[in-house]
Each structure stands twice: as structure tokens, then as C-alpha cells.
Coordinates of C-alpha atoms and ligand atoms in Angstrom, one line a residue:
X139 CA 118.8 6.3 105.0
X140 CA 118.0 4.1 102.2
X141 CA 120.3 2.5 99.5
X142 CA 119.3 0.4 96.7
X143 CA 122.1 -0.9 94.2
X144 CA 121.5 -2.4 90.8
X145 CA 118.6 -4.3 92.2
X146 CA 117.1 -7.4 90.2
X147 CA 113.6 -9.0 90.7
X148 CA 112.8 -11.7 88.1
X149 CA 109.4 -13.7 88.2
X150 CA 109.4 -16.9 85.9
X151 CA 111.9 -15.1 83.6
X152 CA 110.3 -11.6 83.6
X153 CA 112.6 -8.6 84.7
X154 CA 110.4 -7.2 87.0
X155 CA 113.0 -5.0 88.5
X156 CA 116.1 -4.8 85.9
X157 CA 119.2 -3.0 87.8
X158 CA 117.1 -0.2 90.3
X159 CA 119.6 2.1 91.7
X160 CA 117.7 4.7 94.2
X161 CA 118.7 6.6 97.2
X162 CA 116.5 8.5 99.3
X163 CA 118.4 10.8 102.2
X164 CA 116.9 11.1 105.5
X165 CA 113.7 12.9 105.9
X166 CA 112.8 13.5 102.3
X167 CA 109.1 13.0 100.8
X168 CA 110.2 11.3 97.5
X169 CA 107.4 10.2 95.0
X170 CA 107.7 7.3 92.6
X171 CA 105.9 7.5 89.7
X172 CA 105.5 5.1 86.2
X173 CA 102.8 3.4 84.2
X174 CA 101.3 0.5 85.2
X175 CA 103.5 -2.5 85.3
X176 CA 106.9 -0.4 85.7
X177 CA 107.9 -2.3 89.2
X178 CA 106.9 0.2 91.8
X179 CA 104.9 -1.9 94.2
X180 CA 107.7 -4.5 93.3
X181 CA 110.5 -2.0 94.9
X182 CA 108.4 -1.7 98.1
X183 CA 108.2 -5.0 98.1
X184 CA 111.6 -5.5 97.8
X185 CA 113.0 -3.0 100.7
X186 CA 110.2 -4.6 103.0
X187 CA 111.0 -7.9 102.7
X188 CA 108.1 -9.9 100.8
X189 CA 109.8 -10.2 97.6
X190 CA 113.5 -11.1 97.4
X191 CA 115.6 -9.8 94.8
X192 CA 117.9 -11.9 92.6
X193 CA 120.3 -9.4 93.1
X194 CA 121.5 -6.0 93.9
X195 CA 121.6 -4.7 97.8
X196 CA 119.3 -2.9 99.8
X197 CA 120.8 -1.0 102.2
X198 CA 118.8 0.9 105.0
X199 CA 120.5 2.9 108.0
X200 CA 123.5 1.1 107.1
X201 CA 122.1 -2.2 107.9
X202 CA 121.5 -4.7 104.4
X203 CA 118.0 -5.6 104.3
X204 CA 118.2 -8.4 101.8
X205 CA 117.5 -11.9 103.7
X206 CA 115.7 -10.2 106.4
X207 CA 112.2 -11.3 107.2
X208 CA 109.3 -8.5 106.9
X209 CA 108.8 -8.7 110.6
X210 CA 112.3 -8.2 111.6
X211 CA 111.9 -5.1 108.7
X212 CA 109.5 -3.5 110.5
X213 CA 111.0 -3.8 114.2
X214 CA 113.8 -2.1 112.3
X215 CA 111.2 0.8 111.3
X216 CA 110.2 0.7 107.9
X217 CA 106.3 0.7 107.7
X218 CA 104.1 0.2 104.6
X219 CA 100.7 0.6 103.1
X220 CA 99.4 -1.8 100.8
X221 CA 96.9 -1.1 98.1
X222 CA 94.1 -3.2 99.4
X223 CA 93.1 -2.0 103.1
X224 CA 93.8 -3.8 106.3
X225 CA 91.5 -2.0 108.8
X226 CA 89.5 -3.7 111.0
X227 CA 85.9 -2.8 110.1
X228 CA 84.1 -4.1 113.2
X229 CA 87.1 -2.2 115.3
X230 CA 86.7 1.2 116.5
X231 CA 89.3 3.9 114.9
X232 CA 91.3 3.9 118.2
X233 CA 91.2 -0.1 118.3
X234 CA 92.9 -0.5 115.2
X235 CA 95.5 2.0 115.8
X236 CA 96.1 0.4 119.2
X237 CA 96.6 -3.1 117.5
X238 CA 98.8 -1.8 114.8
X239 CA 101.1 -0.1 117.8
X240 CA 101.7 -3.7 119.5
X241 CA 102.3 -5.2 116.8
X242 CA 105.8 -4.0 116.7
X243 CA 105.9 -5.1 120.9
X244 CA 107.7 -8.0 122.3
X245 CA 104.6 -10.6 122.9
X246 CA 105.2 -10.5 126.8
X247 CA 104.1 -6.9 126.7
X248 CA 100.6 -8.4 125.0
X249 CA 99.0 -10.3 127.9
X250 CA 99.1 -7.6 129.8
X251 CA 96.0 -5.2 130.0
X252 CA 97.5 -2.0 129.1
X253 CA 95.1 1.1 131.1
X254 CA 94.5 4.1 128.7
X255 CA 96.0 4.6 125.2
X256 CA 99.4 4.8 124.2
X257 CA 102.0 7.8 123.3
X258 CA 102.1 6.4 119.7
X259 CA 98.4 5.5 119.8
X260 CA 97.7 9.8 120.7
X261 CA 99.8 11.0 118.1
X262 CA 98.8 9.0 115.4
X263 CA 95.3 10.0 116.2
X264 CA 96.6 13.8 116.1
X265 CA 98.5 13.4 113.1
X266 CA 96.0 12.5 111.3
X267 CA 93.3 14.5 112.4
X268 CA 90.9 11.5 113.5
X269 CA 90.6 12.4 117.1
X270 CA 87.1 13.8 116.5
X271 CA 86.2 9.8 115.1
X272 CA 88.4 7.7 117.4
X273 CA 85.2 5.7 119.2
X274 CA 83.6 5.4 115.5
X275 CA 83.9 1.9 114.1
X276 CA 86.1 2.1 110.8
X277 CA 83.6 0.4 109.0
X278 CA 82.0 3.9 108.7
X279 CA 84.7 6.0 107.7
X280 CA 84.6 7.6 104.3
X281 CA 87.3 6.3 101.8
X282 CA 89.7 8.9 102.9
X283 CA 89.3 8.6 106.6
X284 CA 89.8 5.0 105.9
X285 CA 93.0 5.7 104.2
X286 CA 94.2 8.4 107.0
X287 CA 93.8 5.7 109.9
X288 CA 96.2 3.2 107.6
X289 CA 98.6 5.8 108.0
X290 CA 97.9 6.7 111.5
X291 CA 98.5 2.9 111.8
X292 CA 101.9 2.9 110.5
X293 CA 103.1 5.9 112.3
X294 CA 101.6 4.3 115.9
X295 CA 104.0 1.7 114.8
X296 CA 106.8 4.8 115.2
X297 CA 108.6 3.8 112.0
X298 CA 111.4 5.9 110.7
X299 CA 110.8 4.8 106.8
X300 CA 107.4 5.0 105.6
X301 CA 106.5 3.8 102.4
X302 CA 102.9 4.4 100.6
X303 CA 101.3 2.9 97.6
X304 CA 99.3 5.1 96.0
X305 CA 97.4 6.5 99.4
X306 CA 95.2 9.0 97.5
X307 CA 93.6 6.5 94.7
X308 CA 90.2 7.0 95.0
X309 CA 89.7 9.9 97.2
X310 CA 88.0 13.3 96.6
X311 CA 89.9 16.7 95.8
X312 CA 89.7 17.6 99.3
X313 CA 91.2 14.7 100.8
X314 CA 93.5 14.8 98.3
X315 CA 94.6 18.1 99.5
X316 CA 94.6 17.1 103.0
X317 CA 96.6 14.0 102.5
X318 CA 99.2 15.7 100.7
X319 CA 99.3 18.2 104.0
X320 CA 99.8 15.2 106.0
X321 CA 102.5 13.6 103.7
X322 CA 104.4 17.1 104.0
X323 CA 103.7 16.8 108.1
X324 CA 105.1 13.4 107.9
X325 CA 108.3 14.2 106.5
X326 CA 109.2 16.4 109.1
X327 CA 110.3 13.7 111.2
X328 CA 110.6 10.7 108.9
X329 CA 111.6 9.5 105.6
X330 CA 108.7 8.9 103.3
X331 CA 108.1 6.9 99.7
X332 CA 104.7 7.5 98.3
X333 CA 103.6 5.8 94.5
X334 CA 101.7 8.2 92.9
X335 CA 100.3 9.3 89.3
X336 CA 98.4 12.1 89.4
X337 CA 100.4 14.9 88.1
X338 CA 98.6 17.6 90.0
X339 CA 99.2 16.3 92.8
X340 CA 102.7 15.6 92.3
X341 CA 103.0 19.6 91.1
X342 CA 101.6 20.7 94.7
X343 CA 103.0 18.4 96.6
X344 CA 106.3 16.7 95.6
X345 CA 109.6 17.9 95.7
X346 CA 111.8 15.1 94.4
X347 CA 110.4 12.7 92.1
X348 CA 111.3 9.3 90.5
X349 CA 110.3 7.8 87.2
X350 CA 110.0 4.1 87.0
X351 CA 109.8 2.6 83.6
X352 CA 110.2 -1.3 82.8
X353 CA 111.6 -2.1 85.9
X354 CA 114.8 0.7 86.1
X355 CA 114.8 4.3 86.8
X356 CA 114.3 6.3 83.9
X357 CA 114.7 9.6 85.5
X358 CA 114.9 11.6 88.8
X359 CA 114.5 15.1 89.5
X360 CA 112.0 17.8 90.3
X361 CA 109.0 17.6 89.1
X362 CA 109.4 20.1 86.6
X363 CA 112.4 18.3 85.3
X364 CA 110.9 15.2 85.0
X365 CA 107.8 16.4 83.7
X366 CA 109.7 18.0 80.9
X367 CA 112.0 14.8 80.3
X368 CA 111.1 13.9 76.7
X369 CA 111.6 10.3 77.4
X370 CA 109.3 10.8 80.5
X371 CA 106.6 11.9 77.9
X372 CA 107.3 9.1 75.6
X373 CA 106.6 6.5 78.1
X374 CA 103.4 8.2 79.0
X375 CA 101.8 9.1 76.2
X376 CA 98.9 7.2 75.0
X377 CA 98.8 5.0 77.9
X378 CA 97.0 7.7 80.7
X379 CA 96.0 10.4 78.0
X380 CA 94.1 12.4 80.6
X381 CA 96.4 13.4 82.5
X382 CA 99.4 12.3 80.6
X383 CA 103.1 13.9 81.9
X384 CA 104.0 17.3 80.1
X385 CA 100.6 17.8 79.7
X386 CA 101.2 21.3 80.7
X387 CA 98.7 24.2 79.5
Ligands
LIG91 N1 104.3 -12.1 92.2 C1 104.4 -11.8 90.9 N2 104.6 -12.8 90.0 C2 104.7 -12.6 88.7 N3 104.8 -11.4 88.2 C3 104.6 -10.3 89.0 C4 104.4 -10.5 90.4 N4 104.4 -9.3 91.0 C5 104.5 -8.4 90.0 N5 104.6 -9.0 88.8 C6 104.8 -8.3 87.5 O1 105.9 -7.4 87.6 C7 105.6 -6.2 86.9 C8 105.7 -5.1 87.9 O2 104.6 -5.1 88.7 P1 104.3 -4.0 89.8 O3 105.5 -3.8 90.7 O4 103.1 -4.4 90.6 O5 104.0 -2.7 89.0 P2 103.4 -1.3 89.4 O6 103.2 -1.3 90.9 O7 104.4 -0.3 88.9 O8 102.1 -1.2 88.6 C9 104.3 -6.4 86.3 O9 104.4 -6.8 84.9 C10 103.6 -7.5 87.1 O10 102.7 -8.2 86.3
LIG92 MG1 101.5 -1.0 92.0

């Protein structure tokens, strides 16, 4: 599904990404985890098309991504969230979800007044459980629900890659425990990247994990495995005490 090979991102001089190798098979949830700094909004960047690499390839369905404008990215169905929000506040729940689903439309299909909602549209809205607040303006939504419709936004864009920057910064143990759910859901029918920290959440929720560190991958495995990785702890310690990896009681 996705392919990346000795990938190289360098701002003014700076290795951002130094030689990223990372392949992720169809359908699997795979977290990417590392300090702050360590490239991993750098590496979505990259497979989506904002940032160009130096070098390396990026490979995705067979087709090379590098060179390829983030439009033309997402016609070919990868989907992203970014970590500051782009929901339409004065936009009712379904109104947003509707926009993001044309987006990926030829513009023809646009000037024409569509009657009643979309397939895409009504399973995004199931997906995420938001049917309940569909004709609620989003500028109401709690933080999660806020973060639920970004990702009923990129699945009403029917991607086949989906790739999430830390979507559960900020939210409450509940709707960290639902999101998780919903990542899980997800996966059954599409490939999914998600940037995450929190250890917990990684132990309930992630099966294959990926340590960035410095711009390369330091180590992949279960969480368990990487957890236990001593150079895993090395990089952590001292920098997010609290809930530092190997912290383990
Ligand atoms: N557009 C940019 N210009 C210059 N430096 C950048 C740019 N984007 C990211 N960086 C640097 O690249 C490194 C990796 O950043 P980033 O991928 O955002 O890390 P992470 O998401 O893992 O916290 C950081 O040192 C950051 O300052
Ligand atoms: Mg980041």
C-alpha cells in the first residue's frame, strides 16, 4: 500500500528526515510515535505532497508519489488531518462533511444542486457517531466532536490511506477511548497512520508501532517491543517524564 525508501527532507541544511524507510501493508492501523522534533508531521507531509523530499521514493499502490501535487494526492485517496482544525464553525456538522465530500469531485458536478445528502456524506456521519448532531453548527461541538467530524470529513472524501496527526491531543479519557474505537473501525476497510504519544493509549489501541527519532526510524514493532527497546527509553527519558516509554509499573 505504502512504500517509503531512504527518504530525505532537508530545510536550510537541517536533516529533517535523514534516510526514512517505512512500509505499511494494506489495512493496517500503524502508530508513529517520537519526541517532539523527530520528523513525524514532516513524513505526512511528505507522502501527501506539501513537502518534497530531497530524496528517497514514496511509493503508494504502486504509483510514485514524489512530484505529485497534494490535490492530485488526494484524488488518488490519501486523506489527512492536520494539527490545527479546518471545520467550518458557522457550518452545520452535515455542511462541512458535505463540502469535504466534493472536494474530491470534478467541478462540473459543483454547479449543480445536488437533492439530499450523499452515500459518503451518511457514512461518515455513521461512522463517527455524529448523526445525533448533524443540524448542529460545529462551532458548538465539544473538542472531541470537533475532532470526530475532521475524520468523518476525510472518510466522506472515501480515501483509501488515511493519515492522522495526533487526533486525540486534547481530548478527555472518554473520547479518547471512543476515538481509539473508531481508529480500530477505520481500519477495517482502510489503511490508517495515526501520530501519537500517549503510551496508554498506544497499549489499548495499537498493534504495530513506529519510533521516530531525529528524522530515521529507530525501531518498529509491537508495542511491547518497542516499549521495551532500551534505545526507545533512552530517547525518551527526561524529555516527557510523565509518561515516559517503559514506564511500566
Ligand atoms: N517548514 C520547515 N522549515 C524548517 N524547519 C522545519 C519545517 N518543518 C519542520 N521543520 C523542522 O523539522 C523537524 C521535524 O519537525 P516535525 O516533522 O514537525 O516534527 P514532529 O512532528 O515529529 O514534532 C523540527 O526540528 C522542525 O523544527
Ligand atoms: Mg508534529
Amino acid at each position: 500500500m505504502l512504500e517509503l525508501r531512504d527518504v530525505q527532507v532537508i530545510f536550510d541544511g537541517f536533516r529533517a528526515l535523514d534516510g526514512v524507510d517505512l512500509t505499511v501493508p494494506e489495512g493496517e492501523l500503524r502508530f508513529l510515535i517520537g519526541p517532539n522534533g523527530a520528523g513525524k508531521t514532516t513524513l505526512i507531509d511528505v507522502i501527501t505532497g506539501l513537502t518534497r523530499p530531497a530524496a528517497g521514493s514514496v511509493r503508494f499502490g504502486g504509483a510514485d508519489l514524489v512530484g505529485r501535487k497534494e490535490h492530485e494526492i488526494v484524488r488518488m485517496g490519501v486523506g489527512r488531518t492536520f494539527q490545527t482544525s479546518v471545520v467550518f464553525e458557522a457550518l452545520t456538522v452535515i455542511e462541512n462533511l458535505d463540502l469535504a465530500a466534493t472536494f474530491r469531485k470534478p467541478l462540473w458536478s459543483l454547479t449543480r444542486r445536488r437533492d439530499g445528502v450523499s452515500e459518503a456524506v451518511e457514512e461518515a456521519l455513521a461512522r463517527t457517531g455524529l448523526e445525533e448532531l448533524a443540524e448542529r453548527s460545529a462551532g458548538v461541538l465539544s473538542h472531541g466532536q470537533r475532532q470526530w467530524l475532521e475524520i468523518g470529513m476525510l472518510l466522506a472524501q472515501r480515501p483509501k490511506l488515511l493519515l492522522l496527526d495526533e487526533p486525540v491531543a486534547g481530548m478527555s479519557k472518554d473520547e479518547r477511548e471512543r476515538t481509539g474505537e473508531l481508529l480500530t473501525e477505520i481500519a477495517d476497510d482502510h489503511t490508517v497512520i495515526v501520530v501519537e504519544h500517549d503510551m496508554d493509549f498506544l497499549r489499548r489501541h495499537a498493534s504495530v508501532v513506529t519510533v521516530l527519532h531525529e528524522g530515521k526510524v529507530l525501531v518498529e514493532g509491537s508495542v511491547d517491543e518497542v516499549s521495551a527497546d532500551p534505545r526507545v527509553q533512552e530517547v525518551y527519558l527526561g524529555r516527557r517524564a510523565g509518561d515516559a516509554v517503559g514506564n511500566r509499573p
